[in-house]
Short mmCIF file of C-alpha atoms and ligand atoms in Angstrom, two decimals:
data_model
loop_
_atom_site.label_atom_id
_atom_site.label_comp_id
_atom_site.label_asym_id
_atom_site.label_seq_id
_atom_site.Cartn_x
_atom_site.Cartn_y
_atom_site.Cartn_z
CA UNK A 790 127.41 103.52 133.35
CA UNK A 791 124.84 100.94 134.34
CA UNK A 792 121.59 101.15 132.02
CA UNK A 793 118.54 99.69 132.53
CA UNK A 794 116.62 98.65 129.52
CA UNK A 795 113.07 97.98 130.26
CA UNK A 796 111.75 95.28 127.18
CA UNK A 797 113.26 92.45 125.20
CA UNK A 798 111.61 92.91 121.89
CA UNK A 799 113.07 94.43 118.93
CA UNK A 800 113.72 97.99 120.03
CA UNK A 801 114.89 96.76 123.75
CA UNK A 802 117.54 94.34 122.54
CA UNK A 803 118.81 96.52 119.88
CA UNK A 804 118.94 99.09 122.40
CA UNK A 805 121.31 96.78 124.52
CA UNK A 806 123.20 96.13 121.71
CA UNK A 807 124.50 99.39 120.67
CA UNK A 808 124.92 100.07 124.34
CA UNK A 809 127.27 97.24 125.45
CA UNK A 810 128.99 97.87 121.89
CA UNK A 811 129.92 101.61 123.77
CA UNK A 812 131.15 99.26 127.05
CA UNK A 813 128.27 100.20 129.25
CA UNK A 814 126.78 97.71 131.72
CA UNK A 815 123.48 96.75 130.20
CA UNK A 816 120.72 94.80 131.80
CA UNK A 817 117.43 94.01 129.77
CA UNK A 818 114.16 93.09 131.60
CA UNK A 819 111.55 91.28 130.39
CA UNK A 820 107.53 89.72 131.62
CA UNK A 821 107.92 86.94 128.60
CA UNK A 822 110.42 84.04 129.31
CA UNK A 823 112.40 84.75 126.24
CA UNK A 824 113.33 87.34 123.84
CA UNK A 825 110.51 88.94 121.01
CA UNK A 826 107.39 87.09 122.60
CA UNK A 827 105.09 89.85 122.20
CA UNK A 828 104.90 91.98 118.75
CA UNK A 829 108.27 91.30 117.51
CA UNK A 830 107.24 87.80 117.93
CA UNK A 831 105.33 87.24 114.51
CA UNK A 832 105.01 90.18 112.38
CA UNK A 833 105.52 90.34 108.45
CA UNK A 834 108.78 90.36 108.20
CA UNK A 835 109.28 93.87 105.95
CA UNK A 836 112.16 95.47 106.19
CA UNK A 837 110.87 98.46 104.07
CA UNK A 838 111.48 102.24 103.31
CA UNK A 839 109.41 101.35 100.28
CA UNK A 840 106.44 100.87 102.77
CA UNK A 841 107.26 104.15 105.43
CA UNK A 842 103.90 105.93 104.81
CA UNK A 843 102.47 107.80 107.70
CA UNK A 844 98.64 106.10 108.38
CA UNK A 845 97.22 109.39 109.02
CA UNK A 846 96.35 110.83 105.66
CA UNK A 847 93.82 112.46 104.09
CA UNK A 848 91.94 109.64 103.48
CA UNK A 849 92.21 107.67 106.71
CA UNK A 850 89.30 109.66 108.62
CA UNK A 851 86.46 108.18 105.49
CA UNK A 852 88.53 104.77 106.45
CA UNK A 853 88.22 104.70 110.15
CA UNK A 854 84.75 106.00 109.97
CA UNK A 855 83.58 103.18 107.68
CA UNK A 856 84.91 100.64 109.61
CA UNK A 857 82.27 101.68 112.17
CA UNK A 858 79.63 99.73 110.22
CA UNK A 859 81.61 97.45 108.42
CA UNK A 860 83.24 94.72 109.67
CA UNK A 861 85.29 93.38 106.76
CA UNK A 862 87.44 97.14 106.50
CA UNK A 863 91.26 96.45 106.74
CA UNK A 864 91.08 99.18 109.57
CA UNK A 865 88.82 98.48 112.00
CA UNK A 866 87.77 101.13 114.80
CA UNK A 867 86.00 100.01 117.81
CA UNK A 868 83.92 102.44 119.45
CA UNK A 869 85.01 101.83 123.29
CA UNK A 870 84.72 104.71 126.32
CA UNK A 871 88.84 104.63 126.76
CA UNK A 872 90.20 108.21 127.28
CA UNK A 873 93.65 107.56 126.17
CA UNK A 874 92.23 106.06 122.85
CA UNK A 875 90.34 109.29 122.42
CA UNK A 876 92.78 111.76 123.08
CA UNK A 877 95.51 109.58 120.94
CA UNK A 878 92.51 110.03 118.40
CA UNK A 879 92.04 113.48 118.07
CA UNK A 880 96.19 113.61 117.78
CA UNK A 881 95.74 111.26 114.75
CA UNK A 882 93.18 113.58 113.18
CA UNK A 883 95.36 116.82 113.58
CA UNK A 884 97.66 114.71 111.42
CA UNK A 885 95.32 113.63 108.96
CA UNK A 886 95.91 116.83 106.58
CA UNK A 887 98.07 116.29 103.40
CA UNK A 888 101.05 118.67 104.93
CA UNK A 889 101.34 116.70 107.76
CA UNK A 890 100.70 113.27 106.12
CA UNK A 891 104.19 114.80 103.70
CA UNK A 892 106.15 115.47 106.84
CA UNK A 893 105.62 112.54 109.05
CA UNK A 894 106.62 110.48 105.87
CA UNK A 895 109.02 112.16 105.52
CA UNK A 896 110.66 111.69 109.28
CA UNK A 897 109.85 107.64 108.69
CA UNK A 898 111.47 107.09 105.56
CA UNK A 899 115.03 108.43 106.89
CA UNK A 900 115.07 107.04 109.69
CA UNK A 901 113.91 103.84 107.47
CA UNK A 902 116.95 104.16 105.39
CA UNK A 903 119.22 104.67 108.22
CA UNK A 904 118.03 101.89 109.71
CA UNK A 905 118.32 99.38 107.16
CA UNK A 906 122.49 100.36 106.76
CA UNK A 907 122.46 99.49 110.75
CA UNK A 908 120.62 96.48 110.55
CA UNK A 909 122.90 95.57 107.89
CA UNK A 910 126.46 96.24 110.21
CA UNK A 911 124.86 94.78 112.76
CA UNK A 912 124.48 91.55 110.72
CA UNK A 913 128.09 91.52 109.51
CA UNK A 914 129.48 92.68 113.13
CA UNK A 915 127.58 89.98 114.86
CA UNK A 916 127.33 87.21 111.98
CA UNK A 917 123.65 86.65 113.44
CA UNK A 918 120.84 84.49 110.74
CA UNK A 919 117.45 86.14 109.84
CA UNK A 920 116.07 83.92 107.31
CA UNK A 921 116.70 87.59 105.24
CA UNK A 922 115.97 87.90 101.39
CA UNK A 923 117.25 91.17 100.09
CA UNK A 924 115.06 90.31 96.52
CA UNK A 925 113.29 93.95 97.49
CA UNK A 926 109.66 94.18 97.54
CA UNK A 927 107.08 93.69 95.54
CA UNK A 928 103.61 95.74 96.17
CA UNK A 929 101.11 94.73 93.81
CA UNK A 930 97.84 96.93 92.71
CA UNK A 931 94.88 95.51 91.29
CA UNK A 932 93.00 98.70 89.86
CA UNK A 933 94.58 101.10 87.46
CA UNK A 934 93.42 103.85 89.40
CA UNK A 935 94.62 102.53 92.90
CA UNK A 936 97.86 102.06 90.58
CA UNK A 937 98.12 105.75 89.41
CA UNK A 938 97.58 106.95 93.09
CA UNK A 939 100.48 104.38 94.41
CA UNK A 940 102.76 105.68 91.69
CA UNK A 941 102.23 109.49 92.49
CA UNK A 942 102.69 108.62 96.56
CA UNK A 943 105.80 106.91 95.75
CA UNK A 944 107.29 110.08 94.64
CA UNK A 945 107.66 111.37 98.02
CA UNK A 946 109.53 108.19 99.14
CA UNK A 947 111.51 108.43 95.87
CA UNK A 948 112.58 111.91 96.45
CA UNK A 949 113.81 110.70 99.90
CA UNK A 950 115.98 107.98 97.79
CA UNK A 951 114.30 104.95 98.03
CA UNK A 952 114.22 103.15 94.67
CA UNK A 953 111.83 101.81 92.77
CA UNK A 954 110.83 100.11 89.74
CA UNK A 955 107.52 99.74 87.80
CA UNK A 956 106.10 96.66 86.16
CA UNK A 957 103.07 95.29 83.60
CA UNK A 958 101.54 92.29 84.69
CA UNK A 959 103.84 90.56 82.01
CA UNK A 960 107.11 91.86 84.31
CA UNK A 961 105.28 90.78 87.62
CA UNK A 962 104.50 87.00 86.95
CA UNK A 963 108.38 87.12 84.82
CA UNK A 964 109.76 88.82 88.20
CA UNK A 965 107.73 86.82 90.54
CA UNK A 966 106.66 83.24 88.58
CA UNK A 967 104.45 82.05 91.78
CA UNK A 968 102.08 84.78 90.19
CA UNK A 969 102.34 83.77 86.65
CA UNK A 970 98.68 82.01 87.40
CA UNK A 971 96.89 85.17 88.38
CA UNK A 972 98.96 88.12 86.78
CA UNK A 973 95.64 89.17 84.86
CA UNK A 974 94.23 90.61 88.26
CA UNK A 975 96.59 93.43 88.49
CA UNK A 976 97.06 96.58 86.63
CA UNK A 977 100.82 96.51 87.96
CA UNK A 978 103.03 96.96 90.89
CA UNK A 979 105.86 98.78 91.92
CA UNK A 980 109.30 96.48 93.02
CA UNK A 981 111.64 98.43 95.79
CA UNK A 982 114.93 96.99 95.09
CA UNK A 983 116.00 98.38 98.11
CA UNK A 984 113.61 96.59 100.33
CA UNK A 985 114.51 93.25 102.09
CA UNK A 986 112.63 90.32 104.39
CA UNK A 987 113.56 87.98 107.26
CA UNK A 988 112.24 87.06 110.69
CA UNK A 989 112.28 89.35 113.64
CA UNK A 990 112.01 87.06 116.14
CA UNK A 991 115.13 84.87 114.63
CA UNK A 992 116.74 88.60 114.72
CA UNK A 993 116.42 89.62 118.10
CA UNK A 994 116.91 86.07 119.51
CA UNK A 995 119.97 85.95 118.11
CA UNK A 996 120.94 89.60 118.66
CA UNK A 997 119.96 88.89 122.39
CA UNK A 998 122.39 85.91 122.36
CA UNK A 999 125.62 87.96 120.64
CA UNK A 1000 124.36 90.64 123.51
CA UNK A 1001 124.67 88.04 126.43
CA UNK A 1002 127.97 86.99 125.18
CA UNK A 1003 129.04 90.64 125.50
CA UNK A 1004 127.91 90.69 128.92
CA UNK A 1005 124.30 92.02 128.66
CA UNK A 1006 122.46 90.32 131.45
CA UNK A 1007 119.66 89.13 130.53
CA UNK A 1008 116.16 89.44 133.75
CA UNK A 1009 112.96 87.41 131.62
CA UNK A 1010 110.16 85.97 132.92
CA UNK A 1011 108.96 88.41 135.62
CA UNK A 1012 106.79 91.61 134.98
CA UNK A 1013 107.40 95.15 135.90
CA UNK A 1014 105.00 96.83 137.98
CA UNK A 1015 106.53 100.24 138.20
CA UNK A 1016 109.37 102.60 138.13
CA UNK A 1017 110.49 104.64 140.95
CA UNK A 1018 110.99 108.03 141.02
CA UNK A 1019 113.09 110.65 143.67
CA UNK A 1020 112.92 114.08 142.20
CA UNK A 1021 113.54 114.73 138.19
CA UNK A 1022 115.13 111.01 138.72
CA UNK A 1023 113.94 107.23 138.27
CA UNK A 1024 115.79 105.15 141.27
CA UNK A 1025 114.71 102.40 140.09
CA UNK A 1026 112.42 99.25 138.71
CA UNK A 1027 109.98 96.86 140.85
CA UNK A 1028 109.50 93.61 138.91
CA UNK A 1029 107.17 90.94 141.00
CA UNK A 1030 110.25 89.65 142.67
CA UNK A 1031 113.04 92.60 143.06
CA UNK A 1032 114.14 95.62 142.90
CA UNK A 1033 116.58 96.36 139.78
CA UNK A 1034 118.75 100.33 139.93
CA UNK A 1035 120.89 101.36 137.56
CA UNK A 1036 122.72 104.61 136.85
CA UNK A 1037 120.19 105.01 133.76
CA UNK A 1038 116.88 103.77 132.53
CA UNK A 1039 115.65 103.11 128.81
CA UNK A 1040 111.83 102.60 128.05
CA UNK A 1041 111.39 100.06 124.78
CA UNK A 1042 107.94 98.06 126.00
CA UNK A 1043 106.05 98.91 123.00
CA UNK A 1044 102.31 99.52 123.33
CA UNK A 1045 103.17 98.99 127.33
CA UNK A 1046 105.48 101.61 127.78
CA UNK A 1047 102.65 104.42 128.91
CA UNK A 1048 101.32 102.40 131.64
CA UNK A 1049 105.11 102.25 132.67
CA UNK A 1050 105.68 105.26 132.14
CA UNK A 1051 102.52 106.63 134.08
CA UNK A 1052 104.12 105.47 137.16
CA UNK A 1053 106.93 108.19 137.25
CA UNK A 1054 104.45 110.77 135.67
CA UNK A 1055 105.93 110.49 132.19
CA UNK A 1056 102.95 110.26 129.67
CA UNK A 1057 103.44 109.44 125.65
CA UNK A 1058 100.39 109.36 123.56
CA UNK A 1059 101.30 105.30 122.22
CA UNK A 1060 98.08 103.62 121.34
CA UNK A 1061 98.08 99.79 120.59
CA UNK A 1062 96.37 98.78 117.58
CA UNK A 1063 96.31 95.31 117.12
CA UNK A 1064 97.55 93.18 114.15
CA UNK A 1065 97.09 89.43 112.78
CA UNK A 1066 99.56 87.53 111.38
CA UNK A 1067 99.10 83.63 109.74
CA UNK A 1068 102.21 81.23 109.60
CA UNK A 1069 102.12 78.07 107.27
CA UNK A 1070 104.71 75.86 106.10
CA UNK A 1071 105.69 75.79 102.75
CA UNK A 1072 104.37 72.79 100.90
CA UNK A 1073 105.96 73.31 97.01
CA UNK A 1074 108.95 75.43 96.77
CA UNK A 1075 108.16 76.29 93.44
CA UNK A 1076 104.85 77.25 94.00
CA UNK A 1077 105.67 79.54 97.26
CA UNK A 1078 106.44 83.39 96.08
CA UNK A 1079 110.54 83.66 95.80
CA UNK A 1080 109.73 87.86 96.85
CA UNK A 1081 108.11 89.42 98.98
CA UNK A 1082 105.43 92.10 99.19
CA UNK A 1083 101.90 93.90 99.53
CA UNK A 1084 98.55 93.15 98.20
CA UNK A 1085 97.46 96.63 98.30
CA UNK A 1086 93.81 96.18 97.45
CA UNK A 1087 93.35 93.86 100.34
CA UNK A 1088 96.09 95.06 102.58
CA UNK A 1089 97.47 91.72 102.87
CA UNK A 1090 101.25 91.34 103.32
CA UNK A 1091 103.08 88.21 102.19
CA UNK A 1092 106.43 87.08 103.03
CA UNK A 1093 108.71 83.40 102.81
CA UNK A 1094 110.76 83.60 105.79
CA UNK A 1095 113.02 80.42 104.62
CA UNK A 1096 110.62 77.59 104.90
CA UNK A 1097 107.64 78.99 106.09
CA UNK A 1098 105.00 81.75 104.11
CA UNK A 1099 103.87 84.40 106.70
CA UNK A 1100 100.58 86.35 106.10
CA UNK A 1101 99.89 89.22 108.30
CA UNK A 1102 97.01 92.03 107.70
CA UNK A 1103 94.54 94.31 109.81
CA UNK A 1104 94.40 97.19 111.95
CA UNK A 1105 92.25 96.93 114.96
CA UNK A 1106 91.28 99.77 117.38
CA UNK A 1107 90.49 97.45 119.98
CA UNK A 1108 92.63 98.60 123.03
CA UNK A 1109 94.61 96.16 124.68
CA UNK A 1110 92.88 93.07 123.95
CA UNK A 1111 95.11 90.69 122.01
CA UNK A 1112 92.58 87.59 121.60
CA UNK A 1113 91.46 86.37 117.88
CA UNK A 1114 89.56 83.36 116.23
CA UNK A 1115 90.43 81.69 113.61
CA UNK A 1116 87.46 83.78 111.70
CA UNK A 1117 89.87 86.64 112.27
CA UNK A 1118 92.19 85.08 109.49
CA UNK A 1119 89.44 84.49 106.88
CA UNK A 1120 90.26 86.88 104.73
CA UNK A 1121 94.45 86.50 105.09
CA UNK A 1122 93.90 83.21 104.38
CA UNK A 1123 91.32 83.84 101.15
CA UNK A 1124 94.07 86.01 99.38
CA UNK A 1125 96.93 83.20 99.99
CA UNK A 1126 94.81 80.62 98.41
CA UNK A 1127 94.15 83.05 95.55
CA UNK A 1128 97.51 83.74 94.72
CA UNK A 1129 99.55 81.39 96.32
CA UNK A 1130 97.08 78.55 96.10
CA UNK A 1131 99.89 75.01 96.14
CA UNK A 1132 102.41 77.30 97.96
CA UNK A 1133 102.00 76.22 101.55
CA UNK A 1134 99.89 73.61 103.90
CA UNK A 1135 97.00 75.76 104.51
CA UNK A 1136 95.72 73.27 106.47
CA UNK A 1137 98.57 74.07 109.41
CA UNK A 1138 98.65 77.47 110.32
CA UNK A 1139 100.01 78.95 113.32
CA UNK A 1140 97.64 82.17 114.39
CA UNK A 1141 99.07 84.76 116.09
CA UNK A 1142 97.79 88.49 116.83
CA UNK A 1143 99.67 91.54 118.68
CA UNK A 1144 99.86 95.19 119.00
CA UNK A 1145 101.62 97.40 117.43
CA UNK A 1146 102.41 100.74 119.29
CA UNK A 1147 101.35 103.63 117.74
CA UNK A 1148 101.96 107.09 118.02
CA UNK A 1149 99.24 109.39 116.65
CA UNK A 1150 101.31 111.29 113.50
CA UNK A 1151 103.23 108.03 113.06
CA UNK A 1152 107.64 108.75 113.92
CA UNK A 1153 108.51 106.83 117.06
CA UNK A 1154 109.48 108.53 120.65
CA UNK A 1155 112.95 108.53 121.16
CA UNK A 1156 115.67 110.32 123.24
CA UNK A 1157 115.29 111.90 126.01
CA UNK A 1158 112.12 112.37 128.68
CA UNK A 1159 111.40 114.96 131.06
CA UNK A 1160 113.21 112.81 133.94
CA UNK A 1161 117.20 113.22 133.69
CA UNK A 1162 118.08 109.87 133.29
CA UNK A 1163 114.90 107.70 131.87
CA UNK A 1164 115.11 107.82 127.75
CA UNK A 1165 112.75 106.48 125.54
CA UNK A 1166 112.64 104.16 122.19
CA UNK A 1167 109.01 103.33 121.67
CA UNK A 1168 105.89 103.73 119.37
CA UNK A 1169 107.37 102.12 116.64
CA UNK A 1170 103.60 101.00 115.33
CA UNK A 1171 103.28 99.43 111.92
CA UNK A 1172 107.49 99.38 110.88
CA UNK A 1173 109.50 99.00 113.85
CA UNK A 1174 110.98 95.63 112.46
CA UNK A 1175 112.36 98.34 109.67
CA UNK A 1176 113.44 100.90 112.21
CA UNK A 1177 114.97 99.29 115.10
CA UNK A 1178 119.01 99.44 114.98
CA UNK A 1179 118.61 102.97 112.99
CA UNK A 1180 116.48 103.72 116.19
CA UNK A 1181 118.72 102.30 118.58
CA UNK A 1182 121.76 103.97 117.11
CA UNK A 1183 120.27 107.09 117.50
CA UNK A 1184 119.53 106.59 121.08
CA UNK A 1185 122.77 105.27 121.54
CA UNK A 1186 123.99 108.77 119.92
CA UNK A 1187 121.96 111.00 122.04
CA UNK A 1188 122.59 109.41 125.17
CA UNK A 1189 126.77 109.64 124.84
CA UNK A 1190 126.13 113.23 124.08
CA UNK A 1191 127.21 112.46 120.11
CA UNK A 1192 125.59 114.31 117.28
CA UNK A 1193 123.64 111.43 115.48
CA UNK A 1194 123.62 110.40 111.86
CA UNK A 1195 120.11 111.92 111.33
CA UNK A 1196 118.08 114.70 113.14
CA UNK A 1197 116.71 113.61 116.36
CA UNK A 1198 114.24 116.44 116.70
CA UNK A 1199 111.05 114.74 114.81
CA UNK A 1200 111.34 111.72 117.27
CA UNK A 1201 111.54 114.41 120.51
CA UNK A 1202 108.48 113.41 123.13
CA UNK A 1203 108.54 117.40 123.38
CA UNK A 1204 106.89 117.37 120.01
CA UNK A 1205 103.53 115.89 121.52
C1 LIG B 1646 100.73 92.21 112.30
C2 LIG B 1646 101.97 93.05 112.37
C3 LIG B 1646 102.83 93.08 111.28
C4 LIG B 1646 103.97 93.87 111.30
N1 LIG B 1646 104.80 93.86 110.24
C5 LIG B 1646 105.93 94.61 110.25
C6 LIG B 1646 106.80 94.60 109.14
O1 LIG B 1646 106.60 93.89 108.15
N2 LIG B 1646 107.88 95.43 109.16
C7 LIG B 1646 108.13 96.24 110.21
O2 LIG B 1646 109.10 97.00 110.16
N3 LIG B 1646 107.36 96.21 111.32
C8 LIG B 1646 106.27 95.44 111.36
N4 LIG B 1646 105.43 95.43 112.43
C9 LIG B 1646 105.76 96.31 113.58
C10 LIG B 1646 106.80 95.73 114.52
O3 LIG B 1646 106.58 94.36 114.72
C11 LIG B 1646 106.75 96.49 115.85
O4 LIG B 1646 106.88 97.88 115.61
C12 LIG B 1646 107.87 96.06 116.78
O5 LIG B 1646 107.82 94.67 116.98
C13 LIG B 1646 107.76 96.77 118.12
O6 LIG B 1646 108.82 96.32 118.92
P1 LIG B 1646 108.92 96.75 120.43
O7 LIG B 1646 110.21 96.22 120.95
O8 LIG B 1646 108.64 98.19 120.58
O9 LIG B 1646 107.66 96.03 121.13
P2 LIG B 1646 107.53 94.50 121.61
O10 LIG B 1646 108.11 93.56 120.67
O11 LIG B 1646 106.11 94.32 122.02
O12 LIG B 1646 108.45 94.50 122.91
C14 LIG B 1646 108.04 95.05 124.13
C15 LIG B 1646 108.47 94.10 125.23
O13 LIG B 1646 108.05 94.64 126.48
C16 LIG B 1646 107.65 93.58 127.31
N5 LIG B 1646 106.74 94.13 128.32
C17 LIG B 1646 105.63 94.88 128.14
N6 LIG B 1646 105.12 95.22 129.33
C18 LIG B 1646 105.91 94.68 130.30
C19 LIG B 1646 105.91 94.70 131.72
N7 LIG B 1646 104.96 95.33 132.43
N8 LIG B 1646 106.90 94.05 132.37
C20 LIG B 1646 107.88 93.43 131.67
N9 LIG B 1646 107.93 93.36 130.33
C21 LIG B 1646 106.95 93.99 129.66
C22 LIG B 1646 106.99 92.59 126.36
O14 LIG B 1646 107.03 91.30 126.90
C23 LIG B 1646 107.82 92.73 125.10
O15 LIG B 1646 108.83 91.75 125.02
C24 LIG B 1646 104.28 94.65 112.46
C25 LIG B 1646 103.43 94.60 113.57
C26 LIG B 1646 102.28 93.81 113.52
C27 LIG B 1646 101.40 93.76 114.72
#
């Protein structure tokens, strides 16, 4: 079988990965000239069950609504007169109640932990480099309260298997000496053993390469208009240049992937929200954290990705806009310099902002679509570093007709 994969960033290469590892004829297409240019480019580097929460909680509505008046809210919501954000809105609240908030965690953390054994025989089968650190996270808590409520969530994750350990400020600055300095500001953090690091663009580069050499053909550089549609069938893809047909089609462009979609009438509620991320290189070795990990307080993640310290925080409603400032980094860059303050040249960053694609309960879209032969992998939002060869796999799965590793029904687009 011929397959079409539509998108080159983490979930589209993956994708053609497991699917030239079955022997099928894979092409990948792509707007950017190489490989993970787009969210996959920059992101924090997490690979991490320990961090699978669903965003639509209880508490999020208070969240989203301050944010409306405040501008320095690690959520941000825009107001802006955009249907599709409004619908995908009032999805997000019907979420929001502390059953649901169970469930969809639930559904992320498995497929989390599935994915991080794939990711991991992917890595041996292919022999690819990550800059990966499997140290396991470290997400630290600043007020005892904040602390009690983190430990009591992390009981539903810990039910699910993922492992975790508690520690005093003592055990933090002995497990993580970069924060030996500052250890008085926290009332303690929990370290996920389990959880590991490394660059997702290096990944899918590199996975795109092993995939080439396997015969994946590889179409960058020129952006795809629309699909074509005969019937309950796509016929094929119009990029500026050609026409590209294949036996069957597989939908992985991320926050883009509804406006493709539109164009054969298949509609997914995938929202972007829009992230920052803040790249320096590291200055004193020593100095720079060995771990990685989460402020929680400020919602600042931190991660060494070999000789660089990435900083990535913010969630902003904003549709698909994916400008920033450098006044967008302010306060990333405030909570590096107060914990990691010789780590890294702070006066060199590299700025970078993107979207991440966001269903509205949280568990990405894949399998199947109303159209026989167009499947979907997308709406990854906030962890689909973490998820991508467990997702993959499973669409791999479904679309030989297999039973997967893990139930596919929580990821169904029927679910919507
Ligand atoms: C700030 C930030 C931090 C994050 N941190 C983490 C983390 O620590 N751990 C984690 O697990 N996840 C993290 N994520 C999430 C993760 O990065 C995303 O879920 C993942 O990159 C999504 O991959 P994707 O392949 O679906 O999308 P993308 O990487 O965006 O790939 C989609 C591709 O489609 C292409 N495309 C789109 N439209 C068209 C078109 N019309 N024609 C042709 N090509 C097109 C794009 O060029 C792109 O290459 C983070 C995200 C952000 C924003």
């Amino acid at each position: 079988m011929h397959v079409v994969v539509l998108g080159a960033g983490l979930l589209g290469v993956t994708t053609a990965y497991y699917l030239a590892r079955e022997g099928h004829k894979v092409t990948v297409l792509d707007r950017q000239p190489e490989p993970a240019r787009e969210t996959s480019f920059a992101n924090a580097g997490l690979l991490t069950p320990g961090h699978a929460y669903a965003w639509a909680s209880p508490r999020a509505p208070m969240i989203l609504l301050k944010s409306l008046w405040r501008a320095d809210t690690a959520l941000r919501w825009r107001l802006k007169p955009d249907p599709r954000m409004w619908a995908w809105g009032l999805k997000f609240l019907a979420n929001c109640s502390a059953a649901r908030n169970r469930f969809n965690t639930v559904v992320k953390v498995r497929l989390c932990l599935y994915s991080l054994a794939e990711t991991a025989q992917v890595t041996a089968e292919t022999g690819i480099a990550w800059d990966r650190s499997q140290s396991g996270a470290i997400y630290l808590y600043r007020d005892a309260e904040h602390f009690r409520a983190g430990r009591e969530n992390f009981k539903l994750l810990a039910d699910e298997g993922v492992e975790a350990r508690i520690l005093d400020a003592d055990e933090i600055a002995a497990f993580e000496p970069s924060l030996a300095a500052v250890k008085g500001r926290f009332a303690g953090a929990i370290h996920t053993p389990q959880d590991e690091s490394g660059d997702a663009r290096k990944f899918t580069v590199a996975l795109a390469e092993a995939c080439r050499a396997r015969g994946v053909e590889l179409r960058l550089g020129s952006a795809i208009g629309r699909m074509l549609r005969e019937g309950d069938r796509v016929t094929g893809v119009e990029t500026a240049e050609v026409r590209v047909t294949g036996d069957a089609y597989v939908l992985a462009l991320g926050s883009y992937s509804p406006l493709v979609g539109k164009s054969v009438g298949v509609s997914m509620p995938i929202y972007p929200v829009k992230g920052y991320s803040l790249t320096f290189p590291i200055a004193d070795t020593e100095a720079a954290p060995a771990h990685f990990g989460v402020d929680e307080a400020n919602l600042v993640a931190f991660a060494r990705l070999g000789d660089r310290l990435r900083l990535t925080a913010t969630a902003d409603f904003a549709g698909y806009d994916t400008e920033y400032a450098p006044q967008d980094f302010t306060h990333m860059m405030r909570v590096a310099m107060e914990l990691f303050p010789r780590a890294a040249a702070y006066d060199r960053p590299s700025y970078w902002a993107c979207l991440r694609p966001m269903t509205p309960d949280g568990p990405p879209i894949i399998g199947a679509s109303p159209l026989k032969n167009l499947w979907l992998n997308t709406g990854h939002g906030h962890i689909g570093w973490t998820m991508a060869c467990g997702s993959s796999r499973l669409l791999a799965d479904l679309m030989a007709g297999r039973k997967p590793e893990i139930d596919p029904a929580p990821f169904r687009l029927g679910r919507y």
